[in-house]
């Protein structure tokens, strides 16, 4: 018997003489009640334990710098740097000026990073960096890679890579038809998406889960399949990306049109998934003041650890079945005030602690701490070109 997860009475499901149906339904209701209580307990505990950070000097994120640099606390030697350099683009800051090797795999990504490096270079000690602009990190201790100080935008705890704020805060983000030069300019998106959130206040939003994106990871399949089975509960569809060849790449359905971030604000529940590494969409979703469901906790960007599950967003396992996802959405449909509260807290956290100033501040603190660990004299490399 498939029983609805809403608090319906037995008579809606069983006729009078169906004793086993009553028993089964009662058992299901009890289990659902227990599960509901557990979710509420988890939320209460998380909120009670949560200590908000001060709104100053990227204070929310700076503990991550020490964590990422911990493997290098014995010093960054020339040998360690050379190992990292082989995996990445070489940059130097010498006498307050920024230099880069001619070759860059992704020029728009380098440009996005350089926007921040140029802004902070004047006050930096001389240093050199191995900066990886690929989608994925490089030095995986679980795969036996040796340690090396490669800077990457995203990683899991298995990697030695040191996280830096992604290029896409400024430019070089993935280009989709809506954003042909890359999703870019976080400072502008903060304004336009939060304006849309004003228009789509909580009461006006549709009580529906929403996701739009390409199939960069099959972890997204469960939600897309749930959407096909229950279109009134979920609208989750696959779009094309550059690798798209046939409907197979959109899970045997024609690709959906892309939807701008501002239009995500129409919906109460927004889903985030990893892609190849962390997906850039996560931070944008919070700006809608919708409730963010974040699937998986392995792939990080520098600001992820400051966001707390149940406090700012709803965590979901990547192994969650369609039924598990449905249960969780329905829970928040039935606890609308709670959903609204968490959505607001998530918005406020990103609004207060992920400004363009915070991004610059993180870069500054990261590079200052990095420079202190360097054990060799950084000598100007004449093969590099002056950026600014
Ligand atoms: N995107 C969007 N609207 C869409 C599809 C994608 O704004 O309809 C954005 C999405 O939020 C992400 C980027 O484009 O920041 C790439 O999304 P995709 O799902 O293709 O890959 P991901 O980077 O999430 O793995």
JSON list of C-alpha atoms in Angstrom, two decimals, residues 148-358:
[
{"chain": "A", "resi": 148, "resn": "UNK", "atom": "CA", "xyz": [52.15, 19.84, -3.00]},
{"chain": "A", "resi": 149, "resn": "UNK", "atom": "CA", "xyz": [50.70, 23.34, -2.54]},
{"chain": "A", "resi": 150, "resn": "UNK", "atom": "CA", "xyz": [48.43, 23.52, -5.60]},
{"chain": "A", "resi": 151, "resn": "UNK", "atom": "CA", "xyz": [45.72, 26.18, -5.32]},
{"chain": "A", "resi": 152, "resn": "UNK", "atom": "CA", "xyz": [42.33, 24.90, -6.57]},
{"chain": "A", "resi": 153, "resn": "UNK", "atom": "CA", "xyz": [38.82, 26.32, -6.32]},
{"chain": "A", "resi": 154, "resn": "UNK", "atom": "CA", "xyz": [37.18, 23.14, -5.04]},
{"chain": "A", "resi": 155, "resn": "UNK", "atom": "CA", "xyz": [38.17, 19.86, -3.40]},
{"chain": "A", "resi": 156, "resn": "UNK", "atom": "CA", "xyz": [37.12, 17.11, -1.02]},
{"chain": "A", "resi": 157, "resn": "UNK", "atom": "CA", "xyz": [38.93, 16.37, 2.24]},
{"chain": "A", "resi": 158, "resn": "UNK", "atom": "CA", "xyz": [41.02, 13.76, 0.38]},
{"chain": "A", "resi": 159, "resn": "UNK", "atom": "CA", "xyz": [43.03, 16.46, -1.40]},
{"chain": "A", "resi": 160, "resn": "UNK", "atom": "CA", "xyz": [46.09, 18.47, -0.34]},
{"chain": "A", "resi": 161, "resn": "UNK", "atom": "CA", "xyz": [44.95, 21.31, -2.63]},
{"chain": "A", "resi": 162, "resn": "UNK", "atom": "CA", "xyz": [44.51, 24.71, -1.00]},
{"chain": "A", "resi": 163, "resn": "UNK", "atom": "CA", "xyz": [41.15, 26.30, -1.83]},
{"chain": "A", "resi": 164, "resn": "UNK", "atom": "CA", "xyz": [40.97, 29.78, -3.34]},
{"chain": "A", "resi": 165, "resn": "UNK", "atom": "CA", "xyz": [37.83, 31.81, -4.23]},
{"chain": "A", "resi": 166, "resn": "UNK", "atom": "CA", "xyz": [36.82, 30.70, -7.73]},
{"chain": "A", "resi": 167, "resn": "UNK", "atom": "CA", "xyz": [37.34, 32.90, -10.80]},
{"chain": "A", "resi": 168, "resn": "UNK", "atom": "CA", "xyz": [33.58, 32.92, -11.31]},
{"chain": "A", "resi": 169, "resn": "UNK", "atom": "CA", "xyz": [33.08, 35.44, -8.50]},
{"chain": "A", "resi": 170, "resn": "UNK", "atom": "CA", "xyz": [34.18, 37.88, -11.19]},
{"chain": "A", "resi": 171, "resn": "UNK", "atom": "CA", "xyz": [34.30, 36.18, -14.61]},
{"chain": "A", "resi": 172, "resn": "UNK", "atom": "CA", "xyz": [35.16, 32.97, -16.42]},
{"chain": "A", "resi": 173, "resn": "UNK", "atom": "CA", "xyz": [32.31, 30.93, -14.90]},
{"chain": "A", "resi": 174, "resn": "UNK", "atom": "CA", "xyz": [30.73, 28.30, -17.13]},
{"chain": "A", "resi": 175, "resn": "UNK", "atom": "CA", "xyz": [29.17, 29.87, -20.23]},
{"chain": "A", "resi": 176, "resn": "UNK", "atom": "CA", "xyz": [25.58, 28.81, -20.84]},
{"chain": "A", "resi": 177, "resn": "UNK", "atom": "CA", "xyz": [23.22, 30.33, -23.40]},
{"chain": "A", "resi": 178, "resn": "UNK", "atom": "CA", "xyz": [21.82, 32.72, -20.76]},
{"chain": "A", "resi": 179, "resn": "UNK", "atom": "CA", "xyz": [25.28, 33.85, -19.72]},
{"chain": "A", "resi": 180, "resn": "UNK", "atom": "CA", "xyz": [27.29, 33.49, -22.94]},
{"chain": "A", "resi": 181, "resn": "UNK", "atom": "CA", "xyz": [30.45, 34.99, -21.43]},
{"chain": "A", "resi": 182, "resn": "UNK", "atom": "CA", "xyz": [30.15, 33.01, -18.19]},
{"chain": "A", "resi": 183, "resn": "UNK", "atom": "CA", "xyz": [27.81, 33.28, -15.20]},
{"chain": "A", "resi": 184, "resn": "UNK", "atom": "CA", "xyz": [30.27, 35.79, -13.60]},
{"chain": "A", "resi": 185, "resn": "UNK", "atom": "CA", "xyz": [29.92, 39.01, -11.55]},
{"chain": "A", "resi": 186, "resn": "UNK", "atom": "CA", "xyz": [28.75, 37.76, -8.18]},
{"chain": "A", "resi": 187, "resn": "UNK", "atom": "CA", "xyz": [28.50, 41.37, -6.99]},
{"chain": "A", "resi": 188, "resn": "UNK", "atom": "CA", "xyz": [25.85, 42.07, -9.66]},
{"chain": "A", "resi": 189, "resn": "UNK", "atom": "CA", "xyz": [24.01, 38.78, -9.07]},
{"chain": "A", "resi": 190, "resn": "UNK", "atom": "CA", "xyz": [23.76, 39.59, -5.37]},
{"chain": "A", "resi": 191, "resn": "UNK", "atom": "CA", "xyz": [21.71, 42.65, -6.29]},
{"chain": "A", "resi": 192, "resn": "UNK", "atom": "CA", "xyz": [19.59, 41.24, -9.11]},
{"chain": "A", "resi": 193, "resn": "UNK", "atom": "CA", "xyz": [18.71, 37.94, -7.36]},
{"chain": "A", "resi": 194, "resn": "UNK", "atom": "CA", "xyz": [17.93, 39.55, -4.02]},
{"chain": "A", "resi": 195, "resn": "UNK", "atom": "CA", "xyz": [15.67, 42.03, -5.85]},
{"chain": "A", "resi": 196, "resn": "UNK", "atom": "CA", "xyz": [13.85, 39.10, -7.39]},
{"chain": "A", "resi": 197, "resn": "UNK", "atom": "CA", "xyz": [13.53, 37.60, -3.89]},
{"chain": "A", "resi": 198, "resn": "UNK", "atom": "CA", "xyz": [11.67, 40.76, -2.83]},
{"chain": "A", "resi": 199, "resn": "UNK", "atom": "CA", "xyz": [9.25, 40.26, -5.70]},
{"chain": "A", "resi": 200, "resn": "UNK", "atom": "CA", "xyz": [8.81, 36.57, -4.89]},
{"chain": "A", "resi": 201, "resn": "UNK", "atom": "CA", "xyz": [8.23, 36.84, -1.15]},
{"chain": "A", "resi": 202, "resn": "UNK", "atom": "CA", "xyz": [7.74, 33.55, 0.73]},
{"chain": "A", "resi": 203, "resn": "UNK", "atom": "CA", "xyz": [3.93, 33.74, 0.53]},
{"chain": "A", "resi": 204, "resn": "UNK", "atom": "CA", "xyz": [4.05, 34.26, -3.23]},
{"chain": "A", "resi": 205, "resn": "UNK", "atom": "CA", "xyz": [6.45, 31.42, -3.97]},
{"chain": "A", "resi": 206, "resn": "UNK", "atom": "CA", "xyz": [5.16, 28.15, -5.36]},
{"chain": "A", "resi": 207, "resn": "UNK", "atom": "CA", "xyz": [5.44, 25.25, -2.89]},
{"chain": "A", "resi": 208, "resn": "UNK", "atom": "CA", "xyz": [7.49, 23.25, -5.33]},
{"chain": "A", "resi": 209, "resn": "UNK", "atom": "CA", "xyz": [11.06, 21.97, -5.54]},
{"chain": "A", "resi": 210, "resn": "UNK", "atom": "CA", "xyz": [13.08, 23.30, -8.46]},
{"chain": "A", "resi": 211, "resn": "UNK", "atom": "CA", "xyz": [16.30, 22.40, -10.26]},
{"chain": "A", "resi": 212, "resn": "UNK", "atom": "CA", "xyz": [17.67, 23.32, -13.67]},
{"chain": "A", "resi": 213, "resn": "UNK", "atom": "CA", "xyz": [21.07, 22.21, -14.88]},
{"chain": "A", "resi": 214, "resn": "UNK", "atom": "CA", "xyz": [22.96, 19.71, -16.98]},
{"chain": "A", "resi": 215, "resn": "UNK", "atom": "CA", "xyz": [23.81, 16.13, -16.06]},
{"chain": "A", "resi": 216, "resn": "UNK", "atom": "CA", "xyz": [27.35, 16.82, -14.82]},
{"chain": "A", "resi": 217, "resn": "UNK", "atom": "CA", "xyz": [26.74, 14.22, -12.14]},
{"chain": "A", "resi": 218, "resn": "UNK", "atom": "CA", "xyz": [24.22, 11.35, -12.07]},
{"chain": "A", "resi": 219, "resn": "UNK", "atom": "CA", "xyz": [23.50, 12.18, -8.42]},
{"chain": "A", "resi": 220, "resn": "UNK", "atom": "CA", "xyz": [20.93, 14.57, -9.92]},
{"chain": "A", "resi": 221, "resn": "UNK", "atom": "CA", "xyz": [18.94, 11.72, -11.51]},
{"chain": "A", "resi": 222, "resn": "UNK", "atom": "CA", "xyz": [16.74, 10.88, -8.50]},
{"chain": "A", "resi": 223, "resn": "UNK", "atom": "CA", "xyz": [15.27, 14.39, -8.39]},
{"chain": "A", "resi": 224, "resn": "UNK", "atom": "CA", "xyz": [14.77, 14.56, -12.16]},
{"chain": "A", "resi": 225, "resn": "UNK", "atom": "CA", "xyz": [12.97, 11.20, -12.09]},
{"chain": "A", "resi": 226, "resn": "UNK", "atom": "CA", "xyz": [10.85, 12.30, -9.13]},
{"chain": "A", "resi": 227, "resn": "UNK", "atom": "CA", "xyz": [9.90, 15.39, -11.13]},
{"chain": "A", "resi": 228, "resn": "UNK", "atom": "CA", "xyz": [8.75, 13.22, -14.02]},
{"chain": "A", "resi": 229, "resn": "UNK", "atom": "CA", "xyz": [6.64, 11.12, -11.63]},
{"chain": "A", "resi": 230, "resn": "UNK", "atom": "CA", "xyz": [5.29, 14.04, -9.56]},
{"chain": "A", "resi": 231, "resn": "UNK", "atom": "CA", "xyz": [5.38, 17.25, -11.60]},
{"chain": "A", "resi": 232, "resn": "UNK", "atom": "CA", "xyz": [3.20, 19.06, -9.04]},
{"chain": "A", "resi": 233, "resn": "UNK", "atom": "CA", "xyz": [5.79, 18.51, -6.33]},
{"chain": "A", "resi": 234, "resn": "UNK", "atom": "CA", "xyz": [9.05, 18.95, -8.27]},
{"chain": "A", "resi": 235, "resn": "UNK", "atom": "CA", "xyz": [10.18, 20.69, -11.44]},
{"chain": "A", "resi": 236, "resn": "UNK", "atom": "CA", "xyz": [13.68, 19.34, -12.09]},
{"chain": "A", "resi": 237, "resn": "UNK", "atom": "CA", "xyz": [14.91, 19.04, -15.65]},
{"chain": "A", "resi": 238, "resn": "UNK", "atom": "CA", "xyz": [18.18, 18.55, -17.43]},
{"chain": "A", "resi": 239, "resn": "UNK", "atom": "CA", "xyz": [19.56, 21.19, -19.76]},
{"chain": "A", "resi": 240, "resn": "UNK", "atom": "CA", "xyz": [22.23, 20.75, -22.44]},
{"chain": "A", "resi": 241, "resn": "UNK", "atom": "CA", "xyz": [25.87, 21.41, -21.74]},
{"chain": "A", "resi": 242, "resn": "UNK", "atom": "CA", "xyz": [28.79, 21.47, -24.19]},
{"chain": "A", "resi": 243, "resn": "UNK", "atom": "CA", "xyz": [29.21, 17.70, -23.92]},
{"chain": "A", "resi": 244, "resn": "UNK", "atom": "CA", "xyz": [25.55, 16.99, -24.90]},
{"chain": "A", "resi": 245, "resn": "UNK", "atom": "CA", "xyz": [25.25, 14.60, -27.86]},
{"chain": "A", "resi": 246, "resn": "UNK", "atom": "CA", "xyz": [21.77, 13.10, -27.64]},
{"chain": "A", "resi": 247, "resn": "UNK", "atom": "CA", "xyz": [18.74, 12.75, -25.34]},
{"chain": "A", "resi": 248, "resn": "UNK", "atom": "CA", "xyz": [20.72, 10.06, -23.53]},
{"chain": "A", "resi": 249, "resn": "UNK", "atom": "CA", "xyz": [22.72, 12.88, -21.92]},
{"chain": "A", "resi": 250, "resn": "UNK", "atom": "CA", "xyz": [19.52, 14.41, -20.56]},
{"chain": "A", "resi": 251, "resn": "UNK", "atom": "CA", "xyz": [18.29, 11.07, -19.18]},
{"chain": "A", "resi": 252, "resn": "UNK", "atom": "CA", "xyz": [16.21, 10.20, -22.26]},
{"chain": "A", "resi": 253, "resn": "UNK", "atom": "CA", "xyz": [14.22, 13.42, -22.44]},
{"chain": "A", "resi": 254, "resn": "UNK", "atom": "CA", "xyz": [14.69, 16.43, -24.69]},
{"chain": "A", "resi": 255, "resn": "UNK", "atom": "CA", "xyz": [16.83, 19.12, -23.05]},
{"chain": "A", "resi": 256, "resn": "UNK", "atom": "CA", "xyz": [14.92, 21.78, -21.10]},
{"chain": "A", "resi": 257, "resn": "UNK", "atom": "CA", "xyz": [15.52, 25.50, -21.64]},
{"chain": "A", "resi": 258, "resn": "UNK", "atom": "CA", "xyz": [17.83, 27.19, -19.22]},
{"chain": "A", "resi": 259, "resn": "UNK", "atom": "CA", "xyz": [16.39, 29.30, -16.42]},
{"chain": "A", "resi": 260, "resn": "UNK", "atom": "CA", "xyz": [18.12, 32.41, -15.01]},
{"chain": "A", "resi": 261, "resn": "UNK", "atom": "CA", "xyz": [18.94, 32.51, -11.30]},
{"chain": "A", "resi": 262, "resn": "UNK", "atom": "CA", "xyz": [16.39, 35.31, -10.73]},
{"chain": "A", "resi": 263, "resn": "UNK", "atom": "CA", "xyz": [13.57, 33.02, -11.89]},
{"chain": "A", "resi": 264, "resn": "UNK", "atom": "CA", "xyz": [14.56, 30.33, -9.39]},
{"chain": "A", "resi": 265, "resn": "UNK", "atom": "CA", "xyz": [13.10, 32.66, -6.73]},
{"chain": "A", "resi": 266, "resn": "UNK", "atom": "CA", "xyz": [9.56, 31.68, -7.77]},
{"chain": "A", "resi": 267, "resn": "UNK", "atom": "CA", "xyz": [9.98, 28.38, -5.94]},
{"chain": "A", "resi": 268, "resn": "UNK", "atom": "CA", "xyz": [10.17, 27.61, -2.23]},
{"chain": "A", "resi": 269, "resn": "UNK", "atom": "CA", "xyz": [12.63, 24.69, -2.43]},
{"chain": "A", "resi": 270, "resn": "UNK", "atom": "CA", "xyz": [15.82, 24.90, -4.49]},
{"chain": "A", "resi": 271, "resn": "UNK", "atom": "CA", "xyz": [18.19, 21.98, -4.99]},
{"chain": "A", "resi": 272, "resn": "UNK", "atom": "CA", "xyz": [21.97, 22.10, -5.22]},
{"chain": "A", "resi": 273, "resn": "UNK", "atom": "CA", "xyz": [24.17, 19.23, -6.40]},
{"chain": "A", "resi": 274, "resn": "UNK", "atom": "CA", "xyz": [27.85, 18.72, -6.99]},
{"chain": "A", "resi": 275, "resn": "UNK", "atom": "CA", "xyz": [28.88, 18.66, -10.64]},
{"chain": "A", "resi": 276, "resn": "UNK", "atom": "CA", "xyz": [32.39, 17.64, -11.66]},
{"chain": "A", "resi": 277, "resn": "UNK", "atom": "CA", "xyz": [33.48, 19.36, -8.43]},
{"chain": "A", "resi": 278, "resn": "UNK", "atom": "CA", "xyz": [31.40, 21.85, -6.36]},
{"chain": "A", "resi": 279, "resn": "UNK", "atom": "CA", "xyz": [28.75, 23.63, -8.45]},
{"chain": "A", "resi": 280, "resn": "UNK", "atom": "CA", "xyz": [28.79, 27.44, -8.65]},
{"chain": "A", "resi": 281, "resn": "UNK", "atom": "CA", "xyz": [25.01, 27.51, -8.27]},
{"chain": "A", "resi": 282, "resn": "UNK", "atom": "CA", "xyz": [25.05, 26.94, -4.47]},
{"chain": "A", "resi": 283, "resn": "UNK", "atom": "CA", "xyz": [25.69, 30.55, -3.40]},
{"chain": "A", "resi": 284, "resn": "UNK", "atom": "CA", "xyz": [23.17, 31.99, -5.87]},
{"chain": "A", "resi": 285, "resn": "UNK", "atom": "CA", "xyz": [20.31, 29.83, -4.57]},
{"chain": "A", "resi": 286, "resn": "UNK", "atom": "CA", "xyz": [20.47, 31.38, -1.09]},
{"chain": "A", "resi": 287, "resn": "UNK", "atom": "CA", "xyz": [19.88, 34.86, -2.50]},
{"chain": "A", "resi": 288, "resn": "UNK", "atom": "CA", "xyz": [16.31, 33.88, -3.48]},
{"chain": "A", "resi": 289, "resn": "UNK", "atom": "CA", "xyz": [15.34, 33.50, 0.21]},
{"chain": "A", "resi": 290, "resn": "UNK", "atom": "CA", "xyz": [14.10, 30.05, -0.76]},
{"chain": "A", "resi": 291, "resn": "UNK", "atom": "CA", "xyz": [14.94, 26.91, 1.22]},
{"chain": "A", "resi": 292, "resn": "UNK", "atom": "CA", "xyz": [18.11, 25.34, -0.15]},
{"chain": "A", "resi": 293, "resn": "UNK", "atom": "CA", "xyz": [18.42, 21.54, -0.25]},
{"chain": "A", "resi": 294, "resn": "UNK", "atom": "CA", "xyz": [22.11, 20.67, -0.55]},
{"chain": "A", "resi": 295, "resn": "UNK", "atom": "CA", "xyz": [22.86, 17.15, -1.74]},
{"chain": "A", "resi": 296, "resn": "UNK", "atom": "CA", "xyz": [26.16, 15.62, -0.59]},
{"chain": "A", "resi": 297, "resn": "UNK", "atom": "CA", "xyz": [28.79, 17.16, 1.66]},
{"chain": "A", "resi": 298, "resn": "UNK", "atom": "CA", "xyz": [32.05, 16.09, 0.06]},
{"chain": "A", "resi": 299, "resn": "UNK", "atom": "CA", "xyz": [32.79, 18.74, -2.55]},
{"chain": "A", "resi": 300, "resn": "UNK", "atom": "CA", "xyz": [33.63, 22.14, -1.09]},
{"chain": "A", "resi": 301, "resn": "UNK", "atom": "CA", "xyz": [34.42, 25.73, -2.00]},
{"chain": "A", "resi": 302, "resn": "UNK", "atom": "CA", "xyz": [36.11, 28.02, 0.51]},
{"chain": "A", "resi": 303, "resn": "UNK", "atom": "CA", "xyz": [32.85, 29.39, 1.96]},
{"chain": "A", "resi": 304, "resn": "UNK", "atom": "CA", "xyz": [30.96, 26.07, 2.33]},
{"chain": "A", "resi": 305, "resn": "UNK", "atom": "CA", "xyz": [32.20, 25.19, 5.84]},
{"chain": "A", "resi": 306, "resn": "UNK", "atom": "CA", "xyz": [30.72, 28.43, 7.22]},
{"chain": "A", "resi": 307, "resn": "UNK", "atom": "CA", "xyz": [27.24, 27.27, 6.18]},
{"chain": "A", "resi": 308, "resn": "UNK", "atom": "CA", "xyz": [25.71, 24.82, 8.64]},
{"chain": "A", "resi": 309, "resn": "UNK", "atom": "CA", "xyz": [23.30, 21.98, 7.82]},
{"chain": "A", "resi": 310, "resn": "UNK", "atom": "CA", "xyz": [19.76, 22.50, 9.23]},
{"chain": "A", "resi": 311, "resn": "UNK", "atom": "CA", "xyz": [20.72, 26.06, 10.23]},
{"chain": "A", "resi": 312, "resn": "UNK", "atom": "CA", "xyz": [21.20, 27.52, 6.74]},
{"chain": "A", "resi": 313, "resn": "UNK", "atom": "CA", "xyz": [20.20, 24.66, 4.44]},
{"chain": "A", "resi": 314, "resn": "UNK", "atom": "CA", "xyz": [18.75, 21.14, 4.38]},
{"chain": "A", "resi": 315, "resn": "UNK", "atom": "CA", "xyz": [21.37, 18.41, 3.92]},
{"chain": "A", "resi": 316, "resn": "UNK", "atom": "CA", "xyz": [20.49, 15.37, 1.80]},
{"chain": "A", "resi": 317, "resn": "UNK", "atom": "CA", "xyz": [22.50, 12.25, 1.13]},
{"chain": "A", "resi": 318, "resn": "UNK", "atom": "CA", "xyz": [23.52, 11.67, -2.52]},
{"chain": "A", "resi": 319, "resn": "UNK", "atom": "CA", "xyz": [22.11, 8.18, -2.04]},
{"chain": "A", "resi": 320, "resn": "UNK", "atom": "CA", "xyz": [18.63, 9.50, -1.10]},
{"chain": "A", "resi": 321, "resn": "UNK", "atom": "CA", "xyz": [15.89, 7.71, -3.04]},
{"chain": "A", "resi": 322, "resn": "UNK", "atom": "CA", "xyz": [13.02, 9.49, -4.76]},
{"chain": "A", "resi": 323, "resn": "UNK", "atom": "CA", "xyz": [10.86, 8.50, -1.77]},
{"chain": "A", "resi": 324, "resn": "UNK", "atom": "CA", "xyz": [13.39, 9.98, 0.71]},
{"chain": "A", "resi": 325, "resn": "UNK", "atom": "CA", "xyz": [13.50, 13.25, -1.21]},
{"chain": "A", "resi": 326, "resn": "UNK", "atom": "CA", "xyz": [9.73, 13.41, -1.42]},
{"chain": "A", "resi": 327, "resn": "UNK", "atom": "CA", "xyz": [9.40, 12.81, 2.32]},
{"chain": "A", "resi": 328, "resn": "UNK", "atom": "CA", "xyz": [11.76, 15.69, 3.09]},
{"chain": "A", "resi": 329, "resn": "UNK", "atom": "CA", "xyz": [10.02, 18.13, 0.73]},
{"chain": "A", "resi": 330, "resn": "UNK", "atom": "CA", "xyz": [6.66, 17.19, 2.22]},
{"chain": "A", "resi": 331, "resn": "UNK", "atom": "CA", "xyz": [8.05, 17.67, 5.73]},
{"chain": "A", "resi": 332, "resn": "UNK", "atom": "CA", "xyz": [8.87, 21.29, 4.90]},
{"chain": "A", "resi": 333, "resn": "UNK", "atom": "CA", "xyz": [5.55, 21.79, 3.14]},
{"chain": "A", "resi": 334, "resn": "UNK", "atom": "CA", "xyz": [3.95, 20.85, 6.44]},
{"chain": "A", "resi": 335, "resn": "UNK", "atom": "CA", "xyz": [6.36, 22.96, 8.51]},
{"chain": "A", "resi": 336, "resn": "UNK", "atom": "CA", "xyz": [6.23, 26.11, 6.42]},
{"chain": "A", "resi": 337, "resn": "UNK", "atom": "CA", "xyz": [7.36, 28.54, 9.15]},
{"chain": "A", "resi": 338, "resn": "UNK", "atom": "CA", "xyz": [10.39, 26.41, 9.88]},
{"chain": "A", "resi": 339, "resn": "UNK", "atom": "CA", "xyz": [11.24, 26.29, 6.17]},
{"chain": "A", "resi": 340, "resn": "UNK", "atom": "CA", "xyz": [10.91, 30.08, 5.90]},
{"chain": "A", "resi": 341, "resn": "UNK", "atom": "CA", "xyz": [13.13, 30.60, 8.97]},
{"chain": "A", "resi": 342, "resn": "UNK", "atom": "CA", "xyz": [15.93, 28.41, 7.63]},
{"chain": "A", "resi": 343, "resn": "UNK", "atom": "CA", "xyz": [15.63, 30.04, 4.20]},
{"chain": "A", "resi": 344, "resn": "UNK", "atom": "CA", "xyz": [16.00, 33.50, 5.76]},
{"chain": "A", "resi": 345, "resn": "UNK", "atom": "CA", "xyz": [18.95, 32.48, 7.89]},
{"chain": "A", "resi": 346, "resn": "UNK", "atom": "CA", "xyz": [20.66, 31.02, 4.80]},
{"chain": "A", "resi": 347, "resn": "UNK", "atom": "CA", "xyz": [20.05, 34.21, 2.83]},
{"chain": "A", "resi": 348, "resn": "UNK", "atom": "CA", "xyz": [21.33, 36.43, 5.65]},
{"chain": "A", "resi": 349, "resn": "UNK", "atom": "CA", "xyz": [24.49, 34.37, 6.05]},
{"chain": "A", "resi": 350, "resn": "UNK", "atom": "CA", "xyz": [25.42, 34.63, 2.38]},
{"chain": "A", "resi": 351, "resn": "UNK", "atom": "CA", "xyz": [24.37, 38.28, 2.24]},
{"chain": "A", "resi": 352, "resn": "UNK", "atom": "CA", "xyz": [26.49, 39.21, 5.27]},
{"chain": "A", "resi": 353, "resn": "UNK", "atom": "CA", "xyz": [29.49, 36.94, 4.76]},
{"chain": "A", "resi": 354, "resn": "UNK", "atom": "CA", "xyz": [29.95, 36.47, 1.04]},
{"chain": "A", "resi": 355, "resn": "UNK", "atom": "CA", "xyz": [30.38, 39.97, -0.29]},
{"chain": "A", "resi": 356, "resn": "UNK", "atom": "CA", "xyz": [32.97, 40.90, -2.89]},
{"chain": "A", "resi": 357, "resn": "UNK", "atom": "CA", "xyz": [34.91, 42.41, 0.02]},
{"chain": "A", "resi": 358, "resn": "UNK", "atom": "CA", "xyz": [34.91, 39.02, 1.78]}
]
